[in-house]
Structure formats: structure tokens, C-alpha cells
mmCIF file of C-alpha atoms in Angstrom:
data_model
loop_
_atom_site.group_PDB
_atom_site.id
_atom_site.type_symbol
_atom_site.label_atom_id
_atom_site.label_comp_id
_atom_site.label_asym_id
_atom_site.label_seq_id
_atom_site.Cartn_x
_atom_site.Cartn_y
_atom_site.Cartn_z
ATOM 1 C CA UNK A 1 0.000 0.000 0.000
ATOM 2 C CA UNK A 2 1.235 3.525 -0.721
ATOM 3 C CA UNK A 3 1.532 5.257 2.461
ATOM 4 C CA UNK A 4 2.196 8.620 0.824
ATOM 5 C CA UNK A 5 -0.644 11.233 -0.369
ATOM 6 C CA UNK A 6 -0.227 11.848 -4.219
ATOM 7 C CA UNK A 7 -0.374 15.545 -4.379
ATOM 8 C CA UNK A 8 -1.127 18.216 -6.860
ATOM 9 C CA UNK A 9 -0.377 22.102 -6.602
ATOM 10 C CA UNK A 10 -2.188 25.087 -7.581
ATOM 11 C CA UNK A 11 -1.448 28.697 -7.180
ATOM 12 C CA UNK A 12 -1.549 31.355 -9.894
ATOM 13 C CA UNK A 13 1.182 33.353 -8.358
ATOM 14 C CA UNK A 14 4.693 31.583 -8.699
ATOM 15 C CA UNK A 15 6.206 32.564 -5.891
ATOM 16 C CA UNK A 16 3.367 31.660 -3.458
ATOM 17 C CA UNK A 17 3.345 28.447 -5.685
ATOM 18 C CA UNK A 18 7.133 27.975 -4.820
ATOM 19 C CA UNK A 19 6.698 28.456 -1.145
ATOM 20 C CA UNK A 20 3.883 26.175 -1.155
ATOM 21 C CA UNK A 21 5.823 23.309 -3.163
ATOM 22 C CA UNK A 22 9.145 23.987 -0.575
ATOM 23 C CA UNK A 23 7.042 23.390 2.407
ATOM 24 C CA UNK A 24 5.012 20.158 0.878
ATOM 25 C CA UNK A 25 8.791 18.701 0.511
ATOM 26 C CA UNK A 26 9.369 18.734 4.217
ATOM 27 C CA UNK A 27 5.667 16.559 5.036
ATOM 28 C CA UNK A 28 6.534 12.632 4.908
ATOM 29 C CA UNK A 29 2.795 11.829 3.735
ATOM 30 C CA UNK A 30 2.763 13.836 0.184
ATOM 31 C CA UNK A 31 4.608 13.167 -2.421
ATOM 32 C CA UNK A 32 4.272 16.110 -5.304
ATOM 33 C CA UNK A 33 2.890 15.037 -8.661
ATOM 34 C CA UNK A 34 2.708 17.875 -10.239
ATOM 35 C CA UNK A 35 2.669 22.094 -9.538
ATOM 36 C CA UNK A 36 0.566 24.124 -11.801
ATOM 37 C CA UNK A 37 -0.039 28.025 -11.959
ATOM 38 C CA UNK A 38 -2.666 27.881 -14.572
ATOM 39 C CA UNK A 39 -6.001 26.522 -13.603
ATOM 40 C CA UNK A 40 -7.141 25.483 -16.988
ATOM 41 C CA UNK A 41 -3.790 23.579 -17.602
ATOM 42 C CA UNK A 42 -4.608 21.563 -14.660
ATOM 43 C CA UNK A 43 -8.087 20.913 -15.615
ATOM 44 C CA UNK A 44 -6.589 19.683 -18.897
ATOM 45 C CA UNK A 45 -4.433 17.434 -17.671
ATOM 46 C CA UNK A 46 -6.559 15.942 -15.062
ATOM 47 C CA UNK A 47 -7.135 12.773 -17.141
ATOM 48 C CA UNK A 48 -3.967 11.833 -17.632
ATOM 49 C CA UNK A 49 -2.883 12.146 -13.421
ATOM 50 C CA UNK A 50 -2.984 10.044 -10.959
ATOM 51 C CA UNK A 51 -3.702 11.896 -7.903
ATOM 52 C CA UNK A 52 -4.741 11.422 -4.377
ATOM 53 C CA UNK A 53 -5.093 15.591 -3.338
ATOM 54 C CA UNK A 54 -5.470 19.042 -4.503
ATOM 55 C CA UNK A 55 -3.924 22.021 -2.875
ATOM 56 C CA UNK A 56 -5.244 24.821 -4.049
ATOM 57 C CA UNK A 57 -5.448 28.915 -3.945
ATOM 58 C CA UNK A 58 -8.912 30.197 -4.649
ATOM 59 C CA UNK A 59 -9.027 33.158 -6.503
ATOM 60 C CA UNK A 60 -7.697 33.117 -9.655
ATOM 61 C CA UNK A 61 -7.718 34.179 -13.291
ATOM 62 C CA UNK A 62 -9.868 31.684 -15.161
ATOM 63 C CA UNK A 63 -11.448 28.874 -13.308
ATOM 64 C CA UNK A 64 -12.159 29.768 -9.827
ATOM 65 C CA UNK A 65 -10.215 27.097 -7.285
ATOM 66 C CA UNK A 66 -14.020 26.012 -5.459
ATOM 67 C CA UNK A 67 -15.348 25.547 -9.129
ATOM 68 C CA UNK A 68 -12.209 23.435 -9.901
ATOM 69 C CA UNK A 69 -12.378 21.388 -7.117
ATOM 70 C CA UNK A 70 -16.394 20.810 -6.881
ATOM 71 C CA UNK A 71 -15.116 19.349 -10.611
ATOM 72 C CA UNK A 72 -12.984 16.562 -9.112
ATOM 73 C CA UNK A 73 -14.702 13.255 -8.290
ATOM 74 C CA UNK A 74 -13.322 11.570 -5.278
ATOM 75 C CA UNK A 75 -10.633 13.418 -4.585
ATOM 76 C CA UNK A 76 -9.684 15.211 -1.187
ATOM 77 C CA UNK A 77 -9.224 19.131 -1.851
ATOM 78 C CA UNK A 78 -7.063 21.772 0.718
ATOM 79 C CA UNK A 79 -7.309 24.943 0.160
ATOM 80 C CA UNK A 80 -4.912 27.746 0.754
ATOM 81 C CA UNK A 81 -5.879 31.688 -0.095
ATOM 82 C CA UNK A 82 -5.514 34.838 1.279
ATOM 83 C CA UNK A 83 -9.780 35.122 1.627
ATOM 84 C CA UNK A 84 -11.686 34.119 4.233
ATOM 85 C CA UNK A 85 -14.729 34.699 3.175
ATOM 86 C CA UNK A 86 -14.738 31.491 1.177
ATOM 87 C CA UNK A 87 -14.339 28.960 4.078
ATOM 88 C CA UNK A 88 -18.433 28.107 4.074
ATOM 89 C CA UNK A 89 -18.407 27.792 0.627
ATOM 90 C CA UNK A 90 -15.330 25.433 0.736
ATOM 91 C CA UNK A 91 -16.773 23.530 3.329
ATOM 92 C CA UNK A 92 -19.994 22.879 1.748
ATOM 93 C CA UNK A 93 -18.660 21.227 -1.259
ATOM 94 C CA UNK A 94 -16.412 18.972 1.426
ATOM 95 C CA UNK A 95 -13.100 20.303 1.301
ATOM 96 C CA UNK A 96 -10.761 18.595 4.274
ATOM 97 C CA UNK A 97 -9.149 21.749 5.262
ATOM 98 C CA UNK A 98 -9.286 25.877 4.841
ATOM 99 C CA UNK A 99 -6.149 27.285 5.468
ATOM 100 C CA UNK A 100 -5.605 30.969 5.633
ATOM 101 C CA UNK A 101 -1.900 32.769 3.901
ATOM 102 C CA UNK A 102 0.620 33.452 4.531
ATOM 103 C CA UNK A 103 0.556 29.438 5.333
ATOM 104 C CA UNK A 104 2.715 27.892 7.984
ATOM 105 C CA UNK A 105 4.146 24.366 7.865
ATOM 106 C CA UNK A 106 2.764 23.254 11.570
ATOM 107 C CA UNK A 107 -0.606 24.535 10.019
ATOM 108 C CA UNK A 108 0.204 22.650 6.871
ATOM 109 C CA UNK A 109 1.057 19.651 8.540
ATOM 110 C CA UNK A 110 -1.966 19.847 10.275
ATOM 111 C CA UNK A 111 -4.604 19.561 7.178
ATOM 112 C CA UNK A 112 -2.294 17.042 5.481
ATOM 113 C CA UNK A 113 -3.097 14.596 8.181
ATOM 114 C CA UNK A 114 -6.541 15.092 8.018
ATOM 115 C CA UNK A 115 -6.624 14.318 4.187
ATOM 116 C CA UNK A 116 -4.301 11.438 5.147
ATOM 117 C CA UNK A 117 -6.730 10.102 8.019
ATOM 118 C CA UNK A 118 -9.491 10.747 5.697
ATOM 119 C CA UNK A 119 -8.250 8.690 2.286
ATOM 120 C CA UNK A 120 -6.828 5.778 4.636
ATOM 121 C CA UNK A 121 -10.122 5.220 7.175
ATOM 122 C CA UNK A 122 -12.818 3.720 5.759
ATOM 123 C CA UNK A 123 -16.087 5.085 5.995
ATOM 124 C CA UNK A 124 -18.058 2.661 8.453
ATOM 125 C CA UNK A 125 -19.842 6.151 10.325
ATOM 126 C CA UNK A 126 -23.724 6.119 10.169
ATOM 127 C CA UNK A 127 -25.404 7.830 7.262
ATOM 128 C CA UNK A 128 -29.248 7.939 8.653
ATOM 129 C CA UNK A 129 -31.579 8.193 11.357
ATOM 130 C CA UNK A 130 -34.739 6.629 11.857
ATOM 131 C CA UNK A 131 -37.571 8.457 12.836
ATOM 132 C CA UNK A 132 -41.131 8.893 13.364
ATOM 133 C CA UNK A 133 -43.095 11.444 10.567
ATOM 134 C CA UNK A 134 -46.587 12.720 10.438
ATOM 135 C CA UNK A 135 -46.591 10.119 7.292
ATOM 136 C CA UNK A 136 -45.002 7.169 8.903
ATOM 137 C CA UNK A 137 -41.530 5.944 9.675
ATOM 138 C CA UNK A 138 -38.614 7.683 7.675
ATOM 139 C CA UNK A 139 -34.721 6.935 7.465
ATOM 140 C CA UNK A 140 -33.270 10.604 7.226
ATOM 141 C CA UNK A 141 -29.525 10.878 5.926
ATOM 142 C CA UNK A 142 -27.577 13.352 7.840
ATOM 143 C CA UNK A 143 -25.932 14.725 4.311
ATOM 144 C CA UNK A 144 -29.728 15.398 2.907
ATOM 145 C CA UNK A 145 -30.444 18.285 6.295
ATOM 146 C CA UNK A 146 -30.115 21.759 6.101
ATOM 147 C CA UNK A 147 -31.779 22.478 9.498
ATOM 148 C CA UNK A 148 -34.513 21.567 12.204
ATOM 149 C CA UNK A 149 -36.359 23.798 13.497
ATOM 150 C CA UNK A 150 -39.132 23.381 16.216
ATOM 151 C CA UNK A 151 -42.241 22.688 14.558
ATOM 152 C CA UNK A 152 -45.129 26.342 14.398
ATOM 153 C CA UNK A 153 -48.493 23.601 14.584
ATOM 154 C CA UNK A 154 -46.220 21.637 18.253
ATOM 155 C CA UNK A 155 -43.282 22.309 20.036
ATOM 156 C CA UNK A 156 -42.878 18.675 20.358
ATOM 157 C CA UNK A 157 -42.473 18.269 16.700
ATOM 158 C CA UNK A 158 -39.546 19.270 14.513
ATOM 159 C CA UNK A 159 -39.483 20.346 10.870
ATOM 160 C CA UNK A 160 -36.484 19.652 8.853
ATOM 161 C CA UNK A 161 -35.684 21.503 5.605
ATOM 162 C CA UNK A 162 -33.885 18.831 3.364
ATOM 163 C CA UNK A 163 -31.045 19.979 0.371
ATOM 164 C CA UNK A 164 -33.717 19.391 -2.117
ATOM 165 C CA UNK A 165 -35.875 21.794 -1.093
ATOM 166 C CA UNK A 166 -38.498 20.099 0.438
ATOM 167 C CA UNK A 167 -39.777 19.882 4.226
ATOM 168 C CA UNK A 168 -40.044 16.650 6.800
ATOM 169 C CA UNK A 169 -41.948 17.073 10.179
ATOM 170 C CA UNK A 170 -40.447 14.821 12.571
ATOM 171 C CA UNK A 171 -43.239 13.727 15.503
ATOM 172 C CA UNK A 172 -42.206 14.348 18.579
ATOM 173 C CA UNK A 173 -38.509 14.087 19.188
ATOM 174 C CA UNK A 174 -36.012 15.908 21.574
ATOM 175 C CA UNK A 175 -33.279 18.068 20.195
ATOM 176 C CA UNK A 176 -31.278 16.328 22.410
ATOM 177 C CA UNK A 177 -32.055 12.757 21.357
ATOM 178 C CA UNK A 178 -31.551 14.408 17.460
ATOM 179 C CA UNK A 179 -28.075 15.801 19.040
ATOM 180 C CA UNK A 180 -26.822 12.651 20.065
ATOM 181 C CA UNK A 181 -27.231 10.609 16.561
ATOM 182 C CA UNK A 182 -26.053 13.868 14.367
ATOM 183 C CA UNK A 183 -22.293 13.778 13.374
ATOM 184 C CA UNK A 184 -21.286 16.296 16.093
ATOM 185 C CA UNK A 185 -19.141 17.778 13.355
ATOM 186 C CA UNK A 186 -21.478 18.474 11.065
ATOM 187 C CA UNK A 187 -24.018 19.825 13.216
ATOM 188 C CA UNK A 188 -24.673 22.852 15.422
ATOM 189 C CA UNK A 189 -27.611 23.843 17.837
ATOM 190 C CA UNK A 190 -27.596 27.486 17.791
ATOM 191 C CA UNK A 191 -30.483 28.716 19.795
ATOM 192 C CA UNK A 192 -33.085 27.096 21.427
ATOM 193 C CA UNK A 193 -35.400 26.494 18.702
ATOM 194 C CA UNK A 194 -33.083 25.190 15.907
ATOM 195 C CA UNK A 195 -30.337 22.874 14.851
ATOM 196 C CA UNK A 196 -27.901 23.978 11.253
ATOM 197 C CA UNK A 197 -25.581 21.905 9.591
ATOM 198 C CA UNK A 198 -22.806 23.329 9.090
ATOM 199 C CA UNK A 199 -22.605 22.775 5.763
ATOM 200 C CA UNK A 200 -25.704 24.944 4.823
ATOM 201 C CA UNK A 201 -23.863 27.945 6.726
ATOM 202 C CA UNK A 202 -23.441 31.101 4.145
ATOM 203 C CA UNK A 203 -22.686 33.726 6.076
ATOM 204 C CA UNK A 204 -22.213 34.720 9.931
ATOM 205 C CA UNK A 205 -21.797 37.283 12.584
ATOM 206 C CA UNK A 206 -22.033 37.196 16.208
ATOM 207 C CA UNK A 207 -25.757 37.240 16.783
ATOM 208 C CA UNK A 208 -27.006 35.786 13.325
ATOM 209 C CA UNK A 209 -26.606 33.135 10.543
ATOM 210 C CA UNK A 210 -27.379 33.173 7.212
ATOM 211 C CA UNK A 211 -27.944 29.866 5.048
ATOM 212 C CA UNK A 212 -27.587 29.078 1.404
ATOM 213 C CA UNK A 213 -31.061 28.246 1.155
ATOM 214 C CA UNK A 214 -33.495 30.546 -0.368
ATOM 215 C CA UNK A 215 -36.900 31.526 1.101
ATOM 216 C CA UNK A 216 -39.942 32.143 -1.227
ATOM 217 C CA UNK A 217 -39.558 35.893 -0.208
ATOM 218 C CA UNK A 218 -35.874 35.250 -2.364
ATOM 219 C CA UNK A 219 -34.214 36.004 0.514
ATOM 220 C CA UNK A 220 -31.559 33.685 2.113
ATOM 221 C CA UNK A 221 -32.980 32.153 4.947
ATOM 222 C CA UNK A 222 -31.583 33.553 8.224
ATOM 223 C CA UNK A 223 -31.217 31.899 12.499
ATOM 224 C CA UNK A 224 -30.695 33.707 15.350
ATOM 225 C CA UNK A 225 -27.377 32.653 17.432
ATOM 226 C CA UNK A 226 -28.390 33.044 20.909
ATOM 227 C CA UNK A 227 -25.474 33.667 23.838
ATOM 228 C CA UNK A 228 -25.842 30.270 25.124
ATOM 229 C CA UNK A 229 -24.535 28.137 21.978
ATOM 230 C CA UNK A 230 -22.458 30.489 20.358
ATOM 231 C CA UNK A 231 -19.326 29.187 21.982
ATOM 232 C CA UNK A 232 -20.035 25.965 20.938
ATOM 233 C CA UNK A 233 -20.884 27.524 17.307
ATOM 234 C CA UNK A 234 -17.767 29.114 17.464
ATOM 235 C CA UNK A 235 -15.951 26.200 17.543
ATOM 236 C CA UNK A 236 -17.672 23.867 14.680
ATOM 237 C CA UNK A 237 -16.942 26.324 12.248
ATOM 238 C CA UNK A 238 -13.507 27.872 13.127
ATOM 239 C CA UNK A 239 -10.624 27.479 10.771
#
């Protein structure tokens, strides 16, 4: 078995692209396929590599680095830019790490392990719940919720807004019994009332959150982040 990470490089700007190839020569787990500069080279070559990770800048002439990667089937994505405004997007699409410039090799070191943990574990976690609905019995995949929110018609039941669109209400069920099957990764109670995943996080401030989903007002929809759970909050989603 290959106990090294094959590795590609992306940065538009050579000598971030340098400094990012000198400090992926001192981590034992990668070895470098290839660096690239260009975007659309890589995306041209992509057929003909054989390739375990991307590490990638963000913002760059061309192909944007979260359109590149969301292009790449099965294969584990780090991203390193000078934004951070990007880090929910990059998350959503299931990037391993987010790592802010000028990049560090402890920091580095850090993601790389995580992409190595990641590629060598299998995946034996649960995928699904089952639950009670008000039309029967349902098995509801953690990667298909957006959020659950405390149902208007019972405070006993939950509604959950699912990545297609569409709505499920759960029949009465704690948030703490929902806590304790969730990924505790993934998801994030922020108030008393309502459950995110983190993945369906857009924006943020102190005292709110906004989603990616869109309301039928065509306005993103938005959760309060009360005192008590944003420490907690803080924590899921800091890079």
C-alpha cells in the first residue's frame, strides 16, 4: 500500500506556488505530482494524473479554485488563499481543510493529516436516522439536512428543511435525542429552537446566521445565534 498522499499544486502566483511546493517537501505523507499556476492547464491534464489531493489557492484568473475542485470526483481538496470569506463555501462542497496565507508548515502539517486520516479510514460512520413522521416511519440521511427547526403547529415536533428543497416534520422528538445521533461535526444547535448543519452555513456574525437556502420571499434564509450556543458555534466552524 502507498503510504504517501499523491499531491497536486495550484497557485496562480509563482512565488506563493514555490513556497507552497518547498514546504510540501518537508511533510513525509505527500509526495508532489505535479505544480501548476494555470487553472485550466490543470483541468486539462486531469485525465492523464494520478492523484490522491489538490492544494489549491482560490481566486484566480480563469477557473475559480471552489469551481475546480467541486469538478474533481473523489478526490480530497485543501485549500490555501488569502480570503476568508470562502471557508463556508469550501466547506460545503467537502473540502478537508481551509487554510488561511501566509501558510505555515505546523498549520500545513496539520490539514495534510486530516486528508491522510481521511483517504486511509474507511467510511463505516452512520449515514441515517430513523424516525417517526406525520406520514409514517422515515430513514433521514444526515448529508440530505439543512436544518430543524421546532415545529409552528407543536413544540414537540420538529421540521427539517432537506437539500432538495423540500420539508419533513419529525413527531415528537427531543433536540437532544436528534443531538446525540447527528455527526457532532457536522451539526450545530444554535439557539433554542433550531439545529444547522454546518454545511448549509453562508454567512455569519455574532448574533445571526445566514444559510444558502433561499426563502420564497428570495431572501436567504436567516437563524438567530443566541449567547448560550455560540461558543459551541464558534468552535464547529472555526478554521
Amino acid at each position: 500500500m502507498n503510504t504517501k498522499l499523491k499531491c497536486l499544486l495550484l497557485d496562480d502566483e509563482l512565488p506563493g506556488l514555490t513556497y507552497l511546493k518547498m514546504l510540501c517537501e518537508q511533510i513525509p505523507d505527500l509526495e508532489i505530482v505535479k505544480t501548476f499556476n494555470n487553472p485550466e492547464k490543470l483541468l486539462a491534464e486531469i485525465p492523464d494524473l494520478d492523484f490522491d489531493l489538490l492544494i489549491s489557492d482560490i481566486e484566480m484568473p480563469g477557473t475559480n479554485g471552489l469551481h475546480l475542485a467541486g469538478m474533481l470526483e473523489d478526490k480530497l481538496v485543501i485549500f490555501c488563499t488569502a480570503y476568508k470569506e470562502y471557508a463556508a463555501d469550501a466547506f460545503n462542497i467537502d473540502a478537508v481543510d481551509y487554510i488561511t496565507k501566509p501558510v505555515k508548515l505546523e498549520r500545513l502539517q496539520k490539514a495534510v493529516s486530516k486528508a491522510f486520516e481521511r483517504f486511509h479510514k474507511p467510511d463505516t460512520s452512520k449515514k441515517f436516522i430513523q424516525l417517526n413522521t406525520d406520514k409514517g416511519k422515515t430513514l433521514l440521511y444526515f448529508n440530505q439536512i439543512q436544518y430543524i427547526k421546532t415545529a409552528l403547529s407543536d413544540s414537540r415536533d420538529k421540521t427539517v428543511l432537506l437539500t432538495d428543497g423540500s420539508f419533513l416534520n419529525l413527531k415528537n422528538v427531543k433536540f437532544d435525542t436528534l443531538l446525540s445521533e447527528l455527526p457532532e461535526a457536522d451539526f450545530c444547535r444554535v439557539n433554542k429552537k433550531e439545529i444547522v448543519a454546518v454545511k448549509a452555513i453562508k454567512f455569519f456574525n455574532h448574533n445571526e446566521i445566514v444559510l444558502h437556502h433561499i426563502e420564497e420571499s428570495n431572501k436567504n434564509a436567516t437563524m438567530i445565534l443566541s449567547e448560550t450556543y455560540r461558543s459551541d458555534f464558534v468552535k464547529k466552524v472555526k478554521i
